[in-house]
Protein backbone atom coordinates (compact mmCIF):
# COMPACT_ATOMS: atom_id res chain seq x y z
CA UNK A 1 0.00 0.00 0.00
CA UNK A 2 2.67 2.60 0.82
CA UNK A 3 4.37 1.93 -2.53
CA UNK A 4 1.10 2.58 -4.35
CA UNK A 5 0.85 5.84 -2.51
CA UNK A 6 4.34 6.95 -3.58
CA UNK A 7 3.68 6.00 -7.17
CA UNK A 8 0.50 8.04 -7.47
CA UNK A 9 1.97 11.28 -6.11
CA UNK A 10 4.47 12.13 -8.87
CA UNK A 11 1.83 11.30 -11.51
CA UNK A 12 -0.52 13.91 -10.00
CA UNK A 13 2.24 16.52 -10.00
CA UNK A 14 3.03 15.80 -13.62
CA UNK A 15 -0.61 16.26 -14.60
CA UNK A 16 -0.85 19.59 -12.80
CA UNK A 17 2.31 20.97 -14.48
CA UNK A 18 0.98 19.95 -17.90
CA UNK A 19 -2.28 21.78 -17.11
CA UNK A 20 -0.34 24.87 -16.00
CA UNK A 21 1.64 24.87 -19.24
CA UNK A 22 -1.56 24.56 -21.25
CA UNK A 23 -3.06 27.54 -19.44
CA UNK A 24 -0.13 29.75 -20.38
CA UNK A 25 -0.66 29.15 -24.09
CA UNK A 26 -3.88 31.19 -24.23
CA UNK A 27 -4.11 33.33 -27.34
CA UNK A 28 -5.07 37.02 -27.42
CA UNK A 29 -8.17 36.06 -29.40
CA UNK A 30 -9.29 33.77 -26.54
CA UNK A 31 -9.11 36.65 -24.08
CA UNK A 32 -10.88 39.04 -26.47
CA UNK A 33 -13.59 36.44 -27.12
CA UNK A 34 -14.55 36.38 -23.44
CA UNK A 35 -14.35 40.13 -22.85
CA UNK A 36 -17.39 42.19 -23.83
CA UNK A 37 -16.72 44.60 -26.74
CA UNK A 38 -16.20 48.17 -25.58
CA UNK A 39 -16.90 50.99 -28.03
CA UNK A 40 -13.94 53.24 -28.82
CA UNK A 41 -13.97 56.77 -27.39
CA UNK A 42 -11.80 59.84 -28.20
CA UNK A 43 -9.64 59.17 -25.11
CA UNK A 44 -8.57 55.83 -26.65
CA UNK A 45 -7.08 57.59 -29.67
CA UNK A 46 -5.50 60.27 -27.48
CA UNK A 47 -3.82 57.59 -25.32
CA UNK A 48 -2.64 55.72 -28.40
CA UNK A 49 -0.95 58.86 -29.78
CA UNK A 50 0.63 59.68 -26.39
CA UNK A 51 2.04 56.14 -26.06
CA UNK A 52 3.35 56.13 -29.64
CA UNK A 53 5.12 59.49 -29.44
CA UNK A 54 5.86 59.59 -25.71
CA UNK A 55 9.39 58.17 -25.83
CA UNK A 56 10.95 60.11 -28.70
CA UNK A 57 9.20 63.50 -28.69
CA UNK A 58 9.61 66.56 -26.54
CA UNK A 59 6.77 67.80 -24.29
CA UNK A 60 6.09 70.68 -26.72
CA UNK A 61 5.92 68.32 -29.73
CA UNK A 62 3.51 65.99 -27.90
CA UNK A 63 1.37 68.99 -26.94
CA UNK A 64 1.07 69.88 -30.65
CA UNK A 65 -0.28 66.38 -31.38
CA UNK A 66 -3.03 66.59 -28.75
CA UNK A 67 -6.61 66.82 -29.93
CA UNK A 68 -9.36 68.50 -27.94
CA UNK A 69 -12.78 66.86 -27.57
CA UNK A 70 -14.17 69.43 -30.04
CA UNK A 71 -12.11 67.73 -32.81
CA UNK A 72 -14.22 64.57 -32.48
CA UNK A 73 -17.63 63.56 -33.76
CA UNK A 74 -19.90 61.45 -31.51
CA UNK A 75 -18.41 57.93 -31.31
CA UNK A 76 -20.35 54.83 -32.35
CA UNK A 77 -21.96 53.14 -29.31
CA UNK A 78 -22.06 49.79 -31.20
CA UNK A 79 -25.81 50.09 -31.91
CA UNK A 80 -25.42 51.74 -35.33
CA UNK A 81 -25.18 50.39 -38.84
CA UNK A 82 -22.59 52.31 -40.88
CA UNK A 83 -25.27 54.27 -42.77
CA UNK A 84 -27.18 55.23 -39.60
CA UNK A 85 -23.94 56.34 -37.93
CA UNK A 86 -23.02 58.55 -40.90
CA UNK A 87 -26.53 60.04 -40.97
CA UNK A 88 -26.21 60.94 -37.29
CA UNK A 89 -22.80 62.60 -37.52
CA UNK A 90 -23.44 64.28 -40.87
CA UNK A 91 -27.08 65.42 -41.08
CA UNK A 92 -26.29 68.04 -43.77
CA UNK A 93 -24.64 65.55 -46.13
CA UNK A 94 -26.92 66.36 -49.12
CA UNK A 95 -25.84 70.02 -49.01
CA UNK A 96 -22.13 69.19 -48.56
CA UNK A 97 -22.26 66.72 -51.43
CA UNK A 98 -23.97 69.24 -53.72
CA UNK A 99 -21.42 71.99 -52.96
CA UNK A 100 -18.35 69.80 -53.46
CA UNK A 101 -16.86 70.55 -56.89
CA UNK A 102 -13.12 70.12 -56.32
CA UNK A 103 -11.04 67.45 -58.00
CA UNK A 104 -8.20 65.54 -56.28
CA UNK A 105 -10.20 65.61 -53.04
CA UNK A 106 -13.03 64.00 -51.05
CA UNK A 107 -15.43 65.38 -48.43
CA UNK A 108 -15.26 62.23 -46.30
CA UNK A 109 -12.38 59.81 -45.75
CA UNK A 110 -13.06 56.37 -44.26
CA UNK A 111 -10.00 54.48 -43.03
CA UNK A 112 -10.09 50.74 -42.32
CA UNK A 113 -7.76 47.75 -42.05
CA UNK A 114 -8.08 45.99 -45.42
CA UNK A 115 -9.37 46.10 -49.00
CA UNK A 116 -12.05 43.53 -48.14
CA UNK A 117 -13.30 45.60 -45.22
CA UNK A 118 -13.32 48.71 -47.45
CA UNK A 119 -15.67 46.95 -49.89
CA UNK A 120 -17.93 45.87 -47.00
CA UNK A 121 -18.19 49.45 -45.76
CA UNK A 122 -18.90 50.81 -49.25
CA UNK A 123 -21.79 48.33 -49.59
CA UNK A 124 -23.15 49.15 -46.14
CA UNK A 125 -23.27 52.93 -46.70
CA UNK A 126 -25.80 52.70 -49.57
CA UNK A 127 -28.65 54.22 -47.54
CA UNK A 128 -26.46 57.21 -46.62
CA UNK A 129 -24.47 58.04 -49.74
CA UNK A 130 -27.33 58.57 -52.18
CA UNK A 131 -25.99 59.31 -55.67
CA UNK A 132 -22.57 60.57 -54.54
CA UNK A 133 -19.38 59.10 -55.99
CA UNK A 134 -17.26 56.80 -53.83
CA UNK A 135 -13.62 55.99 -54.61
CA UNK A 136 -11.79 52.84 -53.45
CA UNK A 137 -8.47 53.87 -51.91
CA UNK A 138 -6.64 50.60 -51.29
CA UNK A 139 -3.72 48.86 -52.99
CA UNK A 140 -5.22 45.45 -53.79
CA UNK A 141 -5.71 45.10 -57.59
CA UNK A 142 -5.67 48.91 -58.05
CA UNK A 143 -2.54 50.79 -59.11
CA UNK A 144 -1.85 54.12 -57.44
CA UNK A 145 -1.53 55.82 -60.87
CA UNK A 146 -5.12 54.73 -61.71
CA UNK A 147 -6.42 56.30 -58.50
CA UNK A 148 -4.45 59.49 -59.13
CA UNK A 149 -5.89 59.75 -62.67
CA UNK A 150 -9.43 59.23 -61.40
CA UNK A 151 -9.00 61.88 -58.70
CA UNK A 152 -7.56 64.31 -61.22
CA UNK A 153 -10.30 63.85 -63.81
CA UNK A 154 -13.46 63.47 -61.69
CA UNK A 155 -15.19 64.78 -58.57
CA UNK A 156 -15.49 62.23 -55.75
CA UNK A 157 -17.32 62.73 -52.46
CA UNK A 158 -16.19 59.78 -50.32
CA UNK A 159 -12.90 57.86 -50.24
CA UNK A 160 -12.78 54.47 -48.48
CA UNK A 161 -9.50 52.62 -48.03
CA UNK A 162 -6.43 51.65 -46.08
CA UNK A 163 -4.12 54.14 -44.32
CA UNK A 164 -1.06 53.03 -46.31
CA UNK A 165 -2.59 53.83 -49.72
CA UNK A 166 -4.24 57.07 -48.52
CA UNK A 167 -0.90 58.20 -47.06
CA UNK A 168 0.90 57.38 -50.35
CA UNK A 169 -1.68 59.38 -52.35
CA UNK A 170 -1.28 62.40 -50.05
CA UNK A 171 2.54 62.16 -50.25
CA UNK A 172 2.46 61.99 -54.07
CA UNK A 173 0.05 64.92 -54.29
CA UNK A 174 -2.66 62.70 -55.75
CA UNK A 175 -5.07 63.48 -52.92
CA UNK A 176 -5.51 66.88 -51.29
CA UNK A 177 -7.11 66.98 -47.83
CA UNK A 178 -8.05 70.68 -47.75
CA UNK A 179 -11.67 69.91 -48.79
CA UNK A 180 -12.01 66.98 -46.38
CA UNK A 181 -14.50 67.62 -43.58
CA UNK A 182 -14.79 64.17 -42.00
CA UNK A 183 -12.36 61.34 -41.32
CA UNK A 184 -13.90 58.15 -39.98
CA UNK A 185 -11.74 55.41 -38.43
CA UNK A 186 -13.25 51.91 -38.53
CA UNK A 187 -12.25 51.58 -34.88
CA UNK A 188 -14.49 48.92 -33.34
CA UNK A 189 -14.67 46.28 -36.08
CA UNK A 190 -12.73 43.04 -35.46
CA UNK A 191 -11.33 40.63 -38.06
CA UNK A 192 -11.39 36.81 -37.87
CA UNK A 193 -8.56 36.90 -35.31
CA UNK A 194 -10.61 39.43 -33.31
CA UNK A 195 -8.10 42.22 -33.96
CA UNK A 196 -9.23 45.80 -34.41
CA UNK A 197 -7.37 47.99 -36.93
CA UNK A 198 -5.23 49.44 -34.11
CA UNK A 199 -4.27 45.92 -32.94
CA UNK A 200 -2.46 45.29 -36.24
CA UNK A 201 1.04 46.89 -35.92
CA UNK A 202 1.43 47.89 -39.60
CA UNK A 203 -2.09 49.40 -39.87
CA UNK A 204 -1.66 51.18 -36.53
CA UNK A 205 1.66 52.74 -37.61
CA UNK A 206 0.34 53.86 -41.02
CA UNK A 207 -2.80 55.35 -39.43
CA UNK A 208 -0.72 57.31 -36.90
CA UNK A 209 1.63 58.46 -39.70
CA UNK A 210 -1.36 59.69 -41.72
CA UNK A 211 -2.79 61.50 -38.70
CA UNK A 212 0.56 63.14 -37.94
CA UNK A 213 1.22 64.05 -41.58
CA UNK A 214 -1.76 66.40 -41.92
CA UNK A 215 -4.98 65.27 -40.23
CA UNK A 216 -4.05 66.38 -36.67
CA UNK A 217 -3.16 69.86 -37.92
CA UNK A 218 -6.45 70.12 -39.87
CA UNK A 219 -8.40 68.89 -36.82
CA UNK A 220 -6.75 71.47 -34.57
CA UNK A 221 -7.59 74.18 -37.13
CA UNK A 222 -11.23 73.04 -37.06
CA UNK A 223 -11.58 72.02 -40.72
CA UNK A 224 -11.66 68.21 -40.14
CA UNK A 225 -13.70 66.23 -37.59
CA UNK A 226 -12.69 62.73 -36.49
CA UNK A 227 -15.17 59.91 -35.97
CA UNK A 228 -14.65 56.47 -34.42
CA UNK A 229 -17.05 53.93 -35.90
Tab-separated table of C-alpha atoms in Angstrom:
chain	number	residue	atom	x	y	z
A	1	UNK	CA	0.000	0.000	0.000
A	2	UNK	CA	2.674	2.600	0.819
A	3	UNK	CA	4.366	1.932	-2.527
A	4	UNK	CA	1.104	2.580	-4.353
A	5	UNK	CA	0.849	5.843	-2.509
A	6	UNK	CA	4.336	6.952	-3.578
A	7	UNK	CA	3.683	5.998	-7.174
A	8	UNK	CA	0.503	8.039	-7.472
A	9	UNK	CA	1.975	11.278	-6.107
A	10	UNK	CA	4.468	12.132	-8.871
A	11	UNK	CA	1.830	11.303	-11.508
A	12	UNK	CA	-0.519	13.907	-9.999
A	13	UNK	CA	2.242	16.517	-10.002
A	14	UNK	CA	3.028	15.797	-13.616
A	15	UNK	CA	-0.610	16.259	-14.604
A	16	UNK	CA	-0.855	19.592	-12.797
A	17	UNK	CA	2.306	20.969	-14.476
A	18	UNK	CA	0.978	19.945	-17.899
A	19	UNK	CA	-2.277	21.777	-17.115
A	20	UNK	CA	-0.338	24.865	-16.003
A	21	UNK	CA	1.643	24.868	-19.241
A	22	UNK	CA	-1.560	24.564	-21.250
A	23	UNK	CA	-3.063	27.537	-19.442
A	24	UNK	CA	-0.126	29.749	-20.376
A	25	UNK	CA	-0.660	29.145	-24.087
A	26	UNK	CA	-3.885	31.187	-24.229
A	27	UNK	CA	-4.113	33.332	-27.341
A	28	UNK	CA	-5.070	37.022	-27.417
A	29	UNK	CA	-8.167	36.063	-29.399
A	30	UNK	CA	-9.290	33.767	-26.537
A	31	UNK	CA	-9.111	36.654	-24.078
A	32	UNK	CA	-10.884	39.036	-26.468
A	33	UNK	CA	-13.592	36.441	-27.116
A	34	UNK	CA	-14.545	36.384	-23.444
A	35	UNK	CA	-14.347	40.132	-22.852
A	36	UNK	CA	-17.390	42.194	-23.834
A	37	UNK	CA	-16.720	44.604	-26.742
A	38	UNK	CA	-16.203	48.170	-25.576
A	39	UNK	CA	-16.896	50.994	-28.027
A	40	UNK	CA	-13.945	53.242	-28.824
A	41	UNK	CA	-13.974	56.769	-27.393
A	42	UNK	CA	-11.796	59.842	-28.200
A	43	UNK	CA	-9.637	59.170	-25.112
A	44	UNK	CA	-8.569	55.828	-26.650
A	45	UNK	CA	-7.083	57.591	-29.672
A	46	UNK	CA	-5.504	60.271	-27.476
A	47	UNK	CA	-3.823	57.595	-25.323
A	48	UNK	CA	-2.640	55.720	-28.402
A	49	UNK	CA	-0.945	58.856	-29.784
A	50	UNK	CA	0.634	59.677	-26.394
A	51	UNK	CA	2.043	56.145	-26.055
A	52	UNK	CA	3.350	56.129	-29.638
A	53	UNK	CA	5.125	59.490	-29.444
A	54	UNK	CA	5.862	59.588	-25.710
A	55	UNK	CA	9.389	58.166	-25.829
A	56	UNK	CA	10.947	60.105	-28.699
A	57	UNK	CA	9.200	63.500	-28.690
A	58	UNK	CA	9.608	66.561	-26.535
A	59	UNK	CA	6.773	67.795	-24.294
A	60	UNK	CA	6.088	70.677	-26.716
A	61	UNK	CA	5.923	68.317	-29.729
A	62	UNK	CA	3.511	65.990	-27.896
A	63	UNK	CA	1.368	68.995	-26.943
A	64	UNK	CA	1.072	69.876	-30.654
A	65	UNK	CA	-0.278	66.383	-31.383
A	66	UNK	CA	-3.027	66.595	-28.755
A	67	UNK	CA	-6.607	66.818	-29.927
A	68	UNK	CA	-9.365	68.503	-27.940
A	69	UNK	CA	-12.781	66.865	-27.574
A	70	UNK	CA	-14.174	69.426	-30.041
A	71	UNK	CA	-12.106	67.728	-32.807
A	72	UNK	CA	-14.221	64.574	-32.482
A	73	UNK	CA	-17.630	63.557	-33.761
A	74	UNK	CA	-19.902	61.452	-31.512
A	75	UNK	CA	-18.413	57.932	-31.311
A	76	UNK	CA	-20.353	54.826	-32.348
A	77	UNK	CA	-21.962	53.143	-29.314
A	78	UNK	CA	-22.060	49.795	-31.197
A	79	UNK	CA	-25.809	50.087	-31.912
A	80	UNK	CA	-25.419	51.743	-35.333
A	81	UNK	CA	-25.180	50.393	-38.839
A	82	UNK	CA	-22.592	52.315	-40.877
A	83	UNK	CA	-25.273	54.272	-42.769
A	84	UNK	CA	-27.183	55.231	-39.602
A	85	UNK	CA	-23.939	56.344	-37.928
A	86	UNK	CA	-23.021	58.546	-40.901
A	87	UNK	CA	-26.531	60.038	-40.970
A	88	UNK	CA	-26.206	60.938	-37.290
A	89	UNK	CA	-22.796	62.597	-37.517
A	90	UNK	CA	-23.439	64.276	-40.865
A	91	UNK	CA	-27.079	65.416	-41.080
A	92	UNK	CA	-26.286	68.040	-43.768
A	93	UNK	CA	-24.641	65.546	-46.130
A	94	UNK	CA	-26.925	66.360	-49.117
A	95	UNK	CA	-25.835	70.018	-49.013
A	96	UNK	CA	-22.134	69.191	-48.560
A	97	UNK	CA	-22.263	66.721	-51.432
A	98	UNK	CA	-23.967	69.241	-53.719
A	99	UNK	CA	-21.424	71.992	-52.960
A	100	UNK	CA	-18.352	69.797	-53.464
A	101	UNK	CA	-16.862	70.555	-56.888
A	102	UNK	CA	-13.122	70.121	-56.320
A	103	UNK	CA	-11.045	67.452	-57.998
A	104	UNK	CA	-8.201	65.537	-56.285
A	105	UNK	CA	-10.196	65.614	-53.037
A	106	UNK	CA	-13.025	63.998	-51.052
A	107	UNK	CA	-15.429	65.378	-48.428
A	108	UNK	CA	-15.265	62.234	-46.298
A	109	UNK	CA	-12.384	59.807	-45.751
A	110	UNK	CA	-13.064	56.373	-44.260
A	111	UNK	CA	-9.996	54.477	-43.028
A	112	UNK	CA	-10.089	50.741	-42.322
A	113	UNK	CA	-7.757	47.754	-42.046
A	114	UNK	CA	-8.085	45.990	-45.418
A	115	UNK	CA	-9.371	46.102	-49.002
A	116	UNK	CA	-12.053	43.533	-48.142
A	117	UNK	CA	-13.301	45.602	-45.218
A	118	UNK	CA	-13.319	48.711	-47.455
A	119	UNK	CA	-15.674	46.949	-49.886
A	120	UNK	CA	-17.932	45.869	-47.003
A	121	UNK	CA	-18.191	49.448	-45.759
A	122	UNK	CA	-18.900	50.813	-49.249
A	123	UNK	CA	-21.786	48.325	-49.587
A	124	UNK	CA	-23.149	49.151	-46.138
A	125	UNK	CA	-23.266	52.933	-46.701
A	126	UNK	CA	-25.796	52.700	-49.573
A	127	UNK	CA	-28.650	54.221	-47.540
A	128	UNK	CA	-26.458	57.205	-46.616
A	129	UNK	CA	-24.474	58.037	-49.744
A	130	UNK	CA	-27.329	58.574	-52.179
A	131	UNK	CA	-25.985	59.307	-55.667
A	132	UNK	CA	-22.569	60.575	-54.541
A	133	UNK	CA	-19.377	59.104	-55.990
A	134	UNK	CA	-17.257	56.797	-53.833
A	135	UNK	CA	-13.620	55.988	-54.608
A	136	UNK	CA	-11.788	52.836	-53.454
A	137	UNK	CA	-8.469	53.866	-51.915
A	138	UNK	CA	-6.643	50.597	-51.292
A	139	UNK	CA	-3.719	48.861	-52.993
A	140	UNK	CA	-5.221	45.446	-53.792
A	141	UNK	CA	-5.706	45.101	-57.586
A	142	UNK	CA	-5.671	48.906	-58.049
A	143	UNK	CA	-2.537	50.793	-59.108
A	144	UNK	CA	-1.849	54.123	-57.436
A	145	UNK	CA	-1.527	55.817	-60.869
A	146	UNK	CA	-5.116	54.731	-61.713
A	147	UNK	CA	-6.423	56.297	-58.497
A	148	UNK	CA	-4.452	59.490	-59.132
A	149	UNK	CA	-5.892	59.755	-62.673
A	150	UNK	CA	-9.434	59.231	-61.399
A	151	UNK	CA	-9.003	61.883	-58.697
A	152	UNK	CA	-7.556	64.312	-61.225
A	153	UNK	CA	-10.304	63.854	-63.805
A	154	UNK	CA	-13.456	63.475	-61.686
A	155	UNK	CA	-15.188	64.776	-58.572
A	156	UNK	CA	-15.486	62.234	-55.751
A	157	UNK	CA	-17.319	62.727	-52.461
A	158	UNK	CA	-16.185	59.784	-50.319
A	159	UNK	CA	-12.895	57.857	-50.236
A	160	UNK	CA	-12.777	54.471	-48.475
A	161	UNK	CA	-9.504	52.617	-48.030
A	162	UNK	CA	-6.432	51.654	-46.081
A	163	UNK	CA	-4.123	54.138	-44.322
A	164	UNK	CA	-1.061	53.031	-46.315
A	165	UNK	CA	-2.587	53.832	-49.716
A	166	UNK	CA	-4.244	57.073	-48.525
A	167	UNK	CA	-0.904	58.203	-47.062
A	168	UNK	CA	0.901	57.379	-50.352
A	169	UNK	CA	-1.682	59.382	-52.351
A	170	UNK	CA	-1.275	62.403	-50.046
A	171	UNK	CA	2.540	62.161	-50.246
A	172	UNK	CA	2.462	61.987	-54.065
A	173	UNK	CA	0.049	64.922	-54.291
A	174	UNK	CA	-2.660	62.701	-55.749
A	175	UNK	CA	-5.070	63.480	-52.916
A	176	UNK	CA	-5.508	66.876	-51.292
A	177	UNK	CA	-7.111	66.978	-47.828
A	178	UNK	CA	-8.054	70.678	-47.752
A	179	UNK	CA	-11.670	69.911	-48.789
A	180	UNK	CA	-12.014	66.980	-46.380
A	181	UNK	CA	-14.499	67.619	-43.584
A	182	UNK	CA	-14.795	64.166	-42.000
A	183	UNK	CA	-12.359	61.344	-41.316
A	184	UNK	CA	-13.900	58.151	-39.976
A	185	UNK	CA	-11.743	55.414	-38.432
A	186	UNK	CA	-13.253	51.913	-38.530
A	187	UNK	CA	-12.247	51.584	-34.884
A	188	UNK	CA	-14.493	48.915	-33.340
A	189	UNK	CA	-14.667	46.282	-36.076
A	190	UNK	CA	-12.729	43.043	-35.464
A	191	UNK	CA	-11.329	40.632	-38.059
A	192	UNK	CA	-11.385	36.808	-37.866
A	193	UNK	CA	-8.562	36.895	-35.309
A	194	UNK	CA	-10.614	39.426	-33.310
A	195	UNK	CA	-8.096	42.220	-33.965
A	196	UNK	CA	-9.227	45.796	-34.410
A	197	UNK	CA	-7.371	47.993	-36.927
A	198	UNK	CA	-5.234	49.437	-34.114
A	199	UNK	CA	-4.272	45.923	-32.935
A	200	UNK	CA	-2.459	45.288	-36.239
A	201	UNK	CA	1.036	46.892	-35.924
A	202	UNK	CA	1.431	47.887	-39.596
A	203	UNK	CA	-2.089	49.403	-39.870
A	204	UNK	CA	-1.659	51.181	-36.535
A	205	UNK	CA	1.663	52.741	-37.610
A	206	UNK	CA	0.344	53.859	-41.016
A	207	UNK	CA	-2.796	55.354	-39.432
A	208	UNK	CA	-0.724	57.306	-36.896
A	209	UNK	CA	1.632	58.464	-39.704
A	210	UNK	CA	-1.361	59.685	-41.720
A	211	UNK	CA	-2.790	61.504	-38.696
A	212	UNK	CA	0.555	63.137	-37.938
A	213	UNK	CA	1.215	64.049	-41.579
A	214	UNK	CA	-1.758	66.400	-41.916
A	215	UNK	CA	-4.977	65.272	-40.227
A	216	UNK	CA	-4.053	66.377	-36.668
A	217	UNK	CA	-3.158	69.859	-37.924
A	218	UNK	CA	-6.448	70.118	-39.868
A	219	UNK	CA	-8.397	68.889	-36.821
A	220	UNK	CA	-6.755	71.471	-34.571
A	221	UNK	CA	-7.593	74.185	-37.131
A	222	UNK	CA	-11.226	73.041	-37.061
A	223	UNK	CA	-11.581	72.023	-40.719
A	224	UNK	CA	-11.662	68.212	-40.140
A	225	UNK	CA	-13.696	66.234	-37.591
A	226	UNK	CA	-12.686	62.729	-36.494
A	227	UNK	CA	-15.169	59.913	-35.968
A	228	UNK	CA	-14.647	56.473	-34.419
A	229	UNK	CA	-17.050	53.934	-35.901
